[in-house]
Amino acid sequence: MPPAPLVVLEGLSKRWSDNGVQACDVVNLELREGEVLALLGENGAGKSTLVGLLAGTIRPDSGRVLLDGKALGPRDNVLDLGIALVPQHPPFSPELTLWEHAVLGDEGRRWLGRRARREQTTALGETAAQWGFTLNWNLTGRQAGPLALQRATLTALFRRRPRVLILDEPTAALPGPEAEALLSSVAAWCRAAKTAVVFITHKLPEALAWADRIAVMRSGRIEAVVSPGQTSLEALGALLFPATASPEPERLPEPPADAPVVFETRGTRADFTIRAGEVLGLTSLRGEGAEALEEELTGMSPLPEGCLHMDGRDVTGHDIGELRRRGLSYVPSDRLGRGSSPQSPLASNVIPYRVEQLTRRGLLRGRSVHAYFRELKARFGLAGEAGQRLVTLSGGNIQKLILAREMELGPRVLILAEPSWGLDLEARRILYGLIRRAARQGTAVVMLTSEPLDLFEVCTRIGALAGGRLQAIKPVAEWTPESLGRVLLGLS
Amino acid sequence: MTSAAGTLAALALALLLAVALLVVLGPQPSGALRAFFWGPISSGLAWGNLLNECLLLTLTGLGAALAFGAGAFNLGGEGQTYTGGLAALAAAVVLPVAWGPAGTLVALLAGAAAGLVLGGLSGWLRVRFDADEMITTFLLSASAVPLVDAVITGPALGSAQSILIQSRPAPEAFWLPGLLAPSNFHAGVLIALPLVVVFGLLVNHTAWGYRLRLMGRNRDFARYAGISTGLYALVPLGLSGALHGLAGGLGVLGTQHALVQGFSAGWGWNGIAVALIAKTNPWAVLPAALLLAFLDQASRTVVLQGQFPFQLNALFQAAILFFITARFVVPRFFTGRRKP
């Protein structure tokens, strides 16, 4: 009879109320002492939510976590009970030193004088050395980079002898050999200490090499739990990126060969050109380079290298205001923080680029603003009334309003960042229709997305980034979800 | 309109507290209550003093509302008002008396300019160094006050025998004509009321005002929409300072006719309360200023009646500020940080 499991996750569900995403959908999972479990899944599959539920940092809507057969309550200090989470970006205080971070919450009643400090740093240093790294424990949170913080957190938590150690993408920022060293010590020390380990990763070979079991998540569910001996890179890739048997999407025609090049990057980490009427999808796994393009292509932050051309003119270093005047429109991934003013009425949210035209003899009249809103509403099928506050709309309707505002200008280039986040299927269908409409009207659309459906439904070309650089860019017909997955995972 | 109801509730709470204090602490509750509610409007003199205070609070409130509306917290109203008073006085002393009303206008503009420089400096620090204007306006104001004090008690000191520490008086030729004599009310109202209209139109009905309000509601959105956020931080802070400085100038040339030490005490802070009650809408500044002026005059009347210690006035002010700011500032801080 196998030993009783250390931890049992029983029917855990969590729906985020702010965007309506069902991040975890009745998840059942067991963990045994001393085993290493790898958690795989695309972006947004619910991995971080699941480990948050396990570590007690997120409250489930339903279901429970059992440790040694006893259910954890909302008031339990989960860390004291032995479940420790090392986040990908540990929260930190810029003023406190690393050793102060390490003893935080575990100070006891000792006087933290000079001697205690020496003892602490020595002890922490020894543990860190076991794990194969050295750290300057006197650096402050501000001085230490994310990597040092992550290592300090890992060391400190391991010294508290956890029964379950959870690592959220511990190797995302590590070069190959260091990642390997870290995972091998995690596996060795935790097996010896009978600590169960859960680690999230996007790198399949890591999971195959170091895990006892591999759990694959998709859309909030555990899709499969396999053991490394019984699977292969290809089989895992197929689990992660299944061949979707969707109806043949309405294909946009390739733009004519003489369509003008509208937007171009040269000498950057992702060089591409895009012609009027094209929809180019750029994608990567999280942290592998596509997110940063949102800031760089829109002038929100400067290009680290290379230059940007619009309609043949060099626009490198122009800020977003200048790029907008040249015909760039942009739908950000952060729709409430950046893409709109949530507390303002809908009318105020659609007119920022039209205030000059709506001004008559120096005055911006409510009547003309409302008339403009109604016109936009009719053209794009928007929801809501001019005076209604934006936050009262659903996520899908907010996105539609932002899209309408940006498209209405008839832009030369439209940059969309994660346009389908949090949208249900119907809202996506509308979104794709609007994108095709923009392309047919001659707009060059650049879509930065982590959503395979976005890529295969509307894009005419797809570019894949891995390791921060563009690896391949091809017409959509030359990609399959499997081949794309392989490039994203760095397998080809 | 739950937010308007909330504002009324906060005011009602403050008023309730005031009434409770009057009833509990006063030896003669009925007299105190009568003085409180009837005192400020019982005579022409009382009306004049009420309207004078309302006038000054309108200007400081307008200044605060303009900055808040753009998302810039100007906490330096006190110093800007005080410095504006000094600048207006200095101009009045220097200008030839023959200039008459033109000299009054120039002196008032000098007061506004002094406030403009103080407020604009904070705006510039924001644009250039990304220094938090909430800190810089406060610190600049806090350091301006003792400097102005030094001028009053030093080179500009009037009679050493006077009960009030105050400067030499401004030349009478530059005084603003009084209205409702012998009260403090004066012709400055002819400047303040048009300014309310000008800023009401500017903020609510122009492209510039739209961008300004967008800045106040969501600065990231404003930047994303291509608005020059630096300019929209600098200009409102400068104008806010100018309105405070103008209030200081009117206080000197209209009300005190000299620079009295600490004459602006409370106008800057109460301007913030006015702006918050008005929800940074210039149109609502006037009624909000009237309300606060009434509460202030009411508590002064009660104090003058002799039943209560002088500190009661400060206590009322504190209670009002507390309820109003708790209503507005706290939600701002709690909703300002969204999880990514």
XYZ file of C-alpha atoms in Angstrom, chain A:
492
model
C 0.000 0.000 0.000
C 1.523 3.371 -0.974
C 2.139 5.832 1.868
C -0.655 8.293 2.560
C -0.195 11.475 0.515
C 1.301 14.473 2.275
C -0.945 16.992 0.572
C -4.265 16.512 -1.152
C -5.869 19.212 -3.278
C -9.572 18.526 -3.352
C -11.758 20.149 -6.004
C -10.040 23.521 -5.880
C -11.744 26.217 -7.943
C -11.006 29.891 -8.333
C -12.606 32.455 -10.587
C -11.119 35.953 -10.718
C -13.949 38.367 -10.271
C -12.211 41.298 -11.953
C -11.799 39.649 -15.343
C -14.077 36.631 -15.020
C -11.335 34.131 -15.803
C -11.821 30.673 -14.324
C -8.190 30.241 -13.318
C -8.710 26.915 -11.543
C -11.553 24.604 -12.355
C -12.082 21.742 -9.864
C -8.429 20.754 -9.555
C -7.581 17.495 -7.779
C -3.958 16.614 -7.096
C -1.867 14.695 -4.564
C 1.668 15.270 -3.371
C 3.818 12.688 -1.599
C 6.744 13.169 0.729
C 10.034 13.785 -1.026
C 8.601 13.835 -4.528
C 9.309 16.490 -7.141
C 6.337 17.550 -9.241
C 6.727 19.742 -12.313
C 3.753 21.917 -13.246
C 3.510 22.769 -16.942
C 1.009 24.835 -18.862
C 0.698 27.708 -21.278
C 0.443 31.284 -20.070
C -2.814 31.774 -18.253
C -3.402 28.060 -17.748
C -3.795 28.655 -14.007
C -0.457 27.416 -12.660
C 0.337 30.420 -10.499
C -3.212 30.498 -9.183
C -2.994 26.831 -8.282
C 0.234 27.203 -6.294
C -1.196 30.337 -4.689
C -4.181 28.278 -3.540
C -1.837 25.611 -2.208
C 0.298 28.150 -0.353
C -2.718 29.903 1.117
C -2.003 33.255 -0.562
C -5.174 32.897 -2.619
C -8.523 31.900 -1.134
C -10.382 29.264 -3.188
C -14.011 29.694 -4.245
C -14.552 26.052 -3.424
C -12.542 22.970 -2.596
C -9.868 22.507 0.046
C -6.260 21.682 0.739
C -5.489 18.801 3.110
C -2.122 18.536 4.808
C -1.580 15.177 6.565
C -5.289 14.574 6.118
C -6.291 17.784 7.897
C -7.989 20.565 5.959
C -6.283 23.966 6.062
C -8.514 26.749 7.283
C -8.456 30.365 6.166
C -6.877 31.389 9.462
C -4.038 28.886 9.382
C -0.537 30.233 8.929
C 0.298 27.945 6.043
C 4.010 28.736 6.198
C 4.197 27.684 9.848
C 2.437 24.463 8.918
C 5.204 23.802 6.431
C 4.050 24.966 2.996
C 6.518 27.478 1.547
C 6.166 29.359 -1.741
C 9.053 31.029 -3.570
C 7.357 33.421 -5.993
C 8.929 34.214 -9.336
C 9.274 37.811 -8.194
C 9.389 37.701 -4.395
C 7.947 40.785 -2.739
C 10.676 42.790 -1.071
C 11.439 45.938 0.845
C 13.987 48.145 -0.911
C 15.476 49.200 2.427
C 15.944 45.867 4.210
C 19.007 43.736 3.602
C 18.769 40.206 2.286
C 19.463 38.663 5.693
C 16.770 40.836 7.220
C 14.396 39.580 4.565
C 15.494 36.064 5.406
C 14.719 36.320 9.127
C 11.521 38.294 8.615
C 8.634 36.452 10.205
C 11.095 34.115 11.927
C 12.846 36.593 14.216
C 11.962 34.788 17.407
C 12.674 36.828 20.503
C 16.370 37.186 19.928
C 17.949 40.567 19.938
C 19.071 41.049 16.377
C 22.386 42.638 17.247
C 25.683 42.400 15.505
C 26.422 38.903 16.761
C 23.040 37.511 15.779
C 23.510 39.091 12.415
C 26.883 37.388 11.970
C 25.417 34.052 13.042
C 22.469 34.468 10.759
C 24.473 35.395 7.701
C 26.912 32.550 8.315
C 24.101 30.035 8.667
C 22.308 31.403 5.622
C 25.555 31.340 3.683
C 26.083 27.682 4.554
C 22.635 26.752 3.350
C 23.099 28.766 0.196
C 26.426 27.037 -0.419
C 24.675 23.665 -0.188
C 22.447 24.864 -2.983
C 25.437 25.894 -5.018
C 25.309 29.658 -4.849
C 26.869 32.462 -2.881
C 25.057 35.621 -1.941
C 26.038 38.904 -0.349
C 23.505 38.947 2.486
C 24.198 42.584 3.277
C 22.812 43.892 0.005
C 19.552 45.761 0.367
C 16.465 44.745 -1.555
C 17.045 47.644 -3.918
C 20.624 46.618 -4.658
C 19.910 42.928 -5.079
C 18.473 41.899 -8.403
C 15.427 39.656 -8.791
C 17.642 36.609 -9.055
C 19.431 37.265 -5.757
C 16.092 37.940 -4.099
C 14.688 34.696 -5.385
C 17.730 32.806 -4.146
C 17.630 34.510 -0.765
C 13.949 33.655 -0.418
C 14.617 30.064 -1.384
C 17.464 29.745 1.119
C 15.510 31.357 3.919
C 12.440 29.239 3.320
C 14.417 26.041 3.051
C 16.022 26.746 6.411
C 12.561 26.673 7.924
C 12.349 22.985 6.956
C 9.163 23.140 4.921
C 7.221 19.990 4.161
C 6.184 21.366 0.789
C 8.387 23.741 -1.201
C 6.795 25.503 -4.168
C 8.922 27.250 -6.774
C 7.202 29.499 -9.303
C 9.363 29.488 -12.435
C 12.637 29.214 -10.534
C 14.686 28.948 -13.710
C 12.955 31.523 -15.929
C 15.807 34.001 -15.567
C 18.645 31.477 -15.281
C 21.063 30.409 -18.008
C 21.101 26.661 -18.706
C 23.914 25.407 -16.460
C 22.750 27.439 -13.470
C 19.193 26.267 -13.922
C 20.434 22.709 -13.963
C 22.556 23.216 -10.854
C 19.639 24.758 -8.987
C 17.187 22.039 -9.895
C 19.596 19.229 -9.138
C 20.229 20.590 -5.647
C 16.533 21.178 -5.079
C 15.807 17.603 -6.076
C 18.637 16.137 -4.004
C 18.084 18.141 -0.812
C 14.346 17.891 -0.824
C 14.354 14.170 -1.410
C 16.749 13.806 1.511
C 14.614 16.030 3.731
C 11.397 14.308 2.595
C 10.134 17.648 1.366
C 7.658 17.623 -1.483
C 8.568 20.027 -4.273
C 6.309 21.664 -6.831
C 8.019 23.693 -9.523
C 6.479 25.616 -12.370
C 8.426 25.747 -15.586
C 8.039 26.424 -19.269
C 11.089 24.384 -20.136
C 10.068 20.820 -20.936
C 13.555 19.253 -20.731
C 13.827 20.498 -17.136
C 10.597 18.818 -16.223
C 11.690 15.587 -17.876
C 15.089 15.625 -16.210
C 14.229 16.535 -12.624
C 10.617 15.740 -11.861
C 9.177 12.498 -10.515
C 5.832 13.433 -11.993
C 4.722 16.066 -14.473
C 1.313 17.731 -14.282
C 0.066 19.576 -17.364
C -2.521 22.328 -16.865
C -4.790 23.814 -19.475
C -7.587 26.350 -18.992
C -7.647 25.878 -15.252
C -7.740 22.084 -15.320
C -5.119 19.411 -14.793
C -5.027 17.907 -18.252
C -2.728 15.011 -17.449
C -0.265 13.781 -14.845
C 2.528 11.720 -16.364
C 5.839 10.337 -15.212
C 8.937 11.352 -17.174
C 9.776 7.762 -18.034
C 6.505 7.286 -19.847
C 6.540 10.422 -21.958
C 8.701 12.367 -24.366
C 9.300 15.950 -25.395
C 6.982 15.466 -28.343
C 4.220 13.944 -26.263
C 4.466 16.753 -23.692
C 4.495 19.363 -26.450
C 1.332 17.834 -27.879
C -0.308 17.951 -24.445
C 0.613 21.613 -24.058
C -0.254 22.708 -27.577
C -2.958 20.363 -28.810
C -3.858 20.343 -32.473
C -7.073 22.334 -32.419
C -9.803 20.932 -34.599
C -11.546 24.237 -35.078
C -13.603 25.067 -38.159
C -11.531 26.590 -40.922
C -11.282 30.270 -39.989
C -12.191 33.047 -42.355
C -8.811 33.737 -43.932
C -7.626 37.213 -44.693
C -6.077 37.400 -48.125
C -2.348 38.018 -48.336
C -1.862 41.700 -49.159
C -0.799 42.399 -52.751
C 2.947 42.399 -53.287
C 2.951 46.109 -54.033
C 1.219 47.051 -50.792
C 3.437 49.625 -49.068
C 5.609 48.647 -46.126
C 4.155 50.602 -43.242
C 6.083 49.564 -40.188
C 9.536 48.133 -39.836
C 12.099 47.328 -37.143
C 15.791 47.055 -37.963
C 18.673 45.867 -35.842
C 16.386 44.994 -32.922
C 15.881 41.650 -31.262
C 12.738 41.167 -33.330
C 13.203 42.503 -36.879
C 10.166 42.485 -39.119
C 8.429 44.480 -41.808
C 4.701 44.703 -42.178
C 2.691 45.913 -45.165
C -0.687 47.587 -45.265
C -3.481 45.059 -44.814
C -1.376 42.453 -43.056
C -1.978 41.027 -39.590
C 1.287 39.941 -38.018
C 1.104 37.943 -34.806
C 4.137 37.907 -32.527
C 4.203 35.438 -29.699
C 6.425 33.902 -27.060
C 6.128 32.073 -23.797
C 5.920 34.357 -20.804
C 9.185 36.130 -20.116
C 10.635 35.067 -23.444
C 10.425 38.445 -25.111
C 7.041 39.284 -26.623
C 5.691 41.304 -23.677
C 8.496 43.856 -23.779
C 7.709 44.572 -27.433
C 4.484 46.222 -26.308
C 6.462 49.032 -24.696
C 9.165 49.239 -27.359
C 7.043 49.253 -30.503
C 4.680 51.914 -29.170
C 7.228 54.425 -27.918
C 6.141 53.918 -24.296
C 9.752 53.032 -23.512
C 12.845 53.480 -25.692
C 14.104 50.738 -27.992
C 17.126 49.101 -26.368
C 18.778 48.656 -29.755
C 18.079 49.181 -33.428
C 15.573 51.481 -35.040
C 11.922 51.820 -35.904
C 10.571 52.987 -39.264
C 7.081 54.128 -40.110
C 6.150 54.757 -43.741
C 9.829 54.789 -44.587
C 10.684 57.443 -42.002
C 12.972 56.784 -39.094
C 10.895 57.253 -35.950
C 13.344 55.780 -33.462
C 13.121 57.515 -30.109
C 9.795 59.200 -30.838
C 7.407 59.095 -27.920
C 3.903 57.748 -28.202
C 2.398 61.175 -28.853
C 4.578 61.645 -31.939
C 3.965 58.111 -33.169
C 0.218 58.624 -32.786
C 0.399 61.765 -34.899
C 2.060 59.681 -37.609
C -0.827 57.226 -37.574
C -0.052 54.662 -34.905
C -2.843 53.286 -32.755
C -2.360 50.961 -29.845
C -4.581 48.741 -27.719
C -2.689 47.932 -24.514
C -2.803 44.723 -22.526
C -3.534 46.754 -19.381
C -6.947 48.012 -20.382
C -8.056 49.624 -17.151
C -4.704 50.955 -15.994
C -3.436 52.272 -19.307
C -6.091 51.886 -21.954
C -8.896 53.800 -20.304
C -9.999 55.996 -17.473
C -12.244 53.585 -15.565
C -13.965 56.189 -13.391
C -14.740 58.524 -16.290
C -17.838 58.337 -18.481
C -17.712 56.368 -21.710
C -17.816 59.595 -23.718
C -14.638 60.865 -22.046
C -12.984 57.571 -22.833
C -13.528 57.732 -26.576
C -12.632 61.333 -27.396
C -8.956 61.864 -26.450
C -7.839 62.106 -30.087
C -10.936 63.983 -31.194
C -11.145 66.822 -28.687
C -9.734 69.352 -31.135
C -12.289 68.507 -33.838
C -15.124 68.502 -31.303
C -14.169 71.947 -30.034
C -16.182 74.824 -31.514
C -15.031 78.383 -30.879
C -12.862 77.214 -28.009
C -15.571 75.245 -26.230
C -15.909 71.483 -26.033
C -19.659 71.010 -26.000
C -21.326 68.102 -24.273
C -23.802 67.858 -27.125
C -21.168 67.273 -29.799
C -19.270 64.847 -27.570
C -22.410 62.792 -27.019
C -23.251 62.880 -30.715
C -19.774 61.602 -31.479
C -20.167 58.791 -28.952
C -23.492 57.736 -30.460
C -21.952 57.672 -33.920
C -19.071 55.479 -32.709
C -21.525 53.266 -30.841
C -23.524 52.681 -33.997
C -20.478 52.008 -36.173
C -18.872 49.508 -33.815
C -21.852 48.147 -31.922
C -20.655 49.437 -28.560
C -22.549 48.929 -25.333
C -23.570 51.537 -22.784
C -24.543 55.196 -22.692
C -22.308 58.245 -23.069
C -22.612 59.269 -19.430
C -22.108 55.823 -17.951
C -18.836 55.183 -16.104
C -16.497 52.836 -17.934
C -15.995 50.392 -15.045
C -19.649 49.469 -15.162
C -19.071 47.735 -18.515
C -17.985 44.108 -18.844
C -14.401 43.311 -19.784
C -15.370 42.400 -23.320
C -17.314 45.621 -23.848
C -14.468 47.700 -22.447
C -12.088 46.063 -24.888
C -14.502 46.696 -27.746
C -14.718 50.373 -26.816
C -10.932 50.732 -26.699
C -10.619 48.947 -30.020
C -13.265 51.185 -31.589
C -11.517 54.297 -30.300
C -8.170 53.215 -31.722
C -9.546 51.876 -35.016
C -11.840 54.788 -35.727
C -8.841 56.951 -36.579
C -8.116 54.751 -39.600
C -4.578 54.146 -38.333
C -1.599 53.227 -40.510
C -0.436 50.771 -37.853
C -2.499 49.191 -35.110
C -0.595 47.507 -32.297
C -2.653 45.117 -30.188
C -1.270 43.642 -26.984
C -3.017 40.555 -25.637
C -6.292 41.641 -27.244
C -8.223 38.544 -26.217
C -7.256 38.326 -22.548
C -10.290 37.615 -20.434
C -12.664 37.568 -23.415
C -15.109 34.736 -23.875
C -15.545 33.040 -27.228
C -18.303 35.333 -28.454
C -16.317 38.460 -27.555
C -13.303 36.986 -29.330
C -15.318 36.381 -32.459
C -16.278 40.065 -32.453
C -12.681 41.069 -31.776
C -11.414 39.012 -34.700
C -14.074 40.533 -36.941
C -12.926 44.032 -36.000
C -9.281 43.167 -36.628
C -10.107 41.804 -40.095
C -12.113 44.927 -40.801
C -9.121 47.121 -39.916
C -6.829 45.051 -42.111
C -9.217 45.229 -45.072
C -9.214 49.001 -44.721
C -5.451 48.969 -45.164
C -4.229 49.082 -41.584
C -1.105 47.101 -40.757
C -1.945 45.175 -37.594
C 0.746 43.925 -35.206
C -0.665 41.610 -32.585
C 1.394 40.645 -29.540
C -0.337 37.669 -28.040
C 0.175 34.538 -26.010
C -3.094 33.066 -27.216
C -2.781 30.426 -29.975
C -6.346 31.037 -31.111
C -5.550 34.713 -31.859
C -2.643 33.680 -34.023
C -4.339 31.014 -36.073
C -7.699 32.747 -36.454
C -6.725 36.176 -37.753
C -3.029 36.495 -38.483
C -1.604 36.365 -41.973
C 1.893 35.831 -40.607
C 3.192 34.563 -37.279
C 6.535 35.335 -35.662
C 7.764 33.315 -32.682
C 10.156 34.647 -30.048
C 12.216 32.527 -27.688
C 15.048 33.544 -25.434
C 14.153 37.168 -26.081
C 14.739 37.066 -29.842
C 12.619 36.463 -32.898
C 13.317 32.888 -34.001
C 11.073 32.459 -37.020
C 8.521 34.449 -38.994
C 6.352 32.727 -41.614
C 2.930 32.923 -43.242
C 0.281 31.343 -41.062
C -0.285 28.478 -43.509
C 3.262 27.276 -42.891
C 2.695 26.914 -39.151
C 0.882 24.293 -37.149
C 0.210 24.628 -33.433
C 2.731 21.832 -32.888
C 5.497 23.432 -34.957
C 4.876 26.762 -33.256
C 5.025 25.106 -29.853
C 8.373 23.567 -30.710
C 9.870 26.923 -31.679
C 8.479 28.583 -28.545
C 9.949 25.878 -26.351
C 13.295 26.160 -28.103
C 13.087 22.593 -29.429
C 13.814 23.517 -33.034
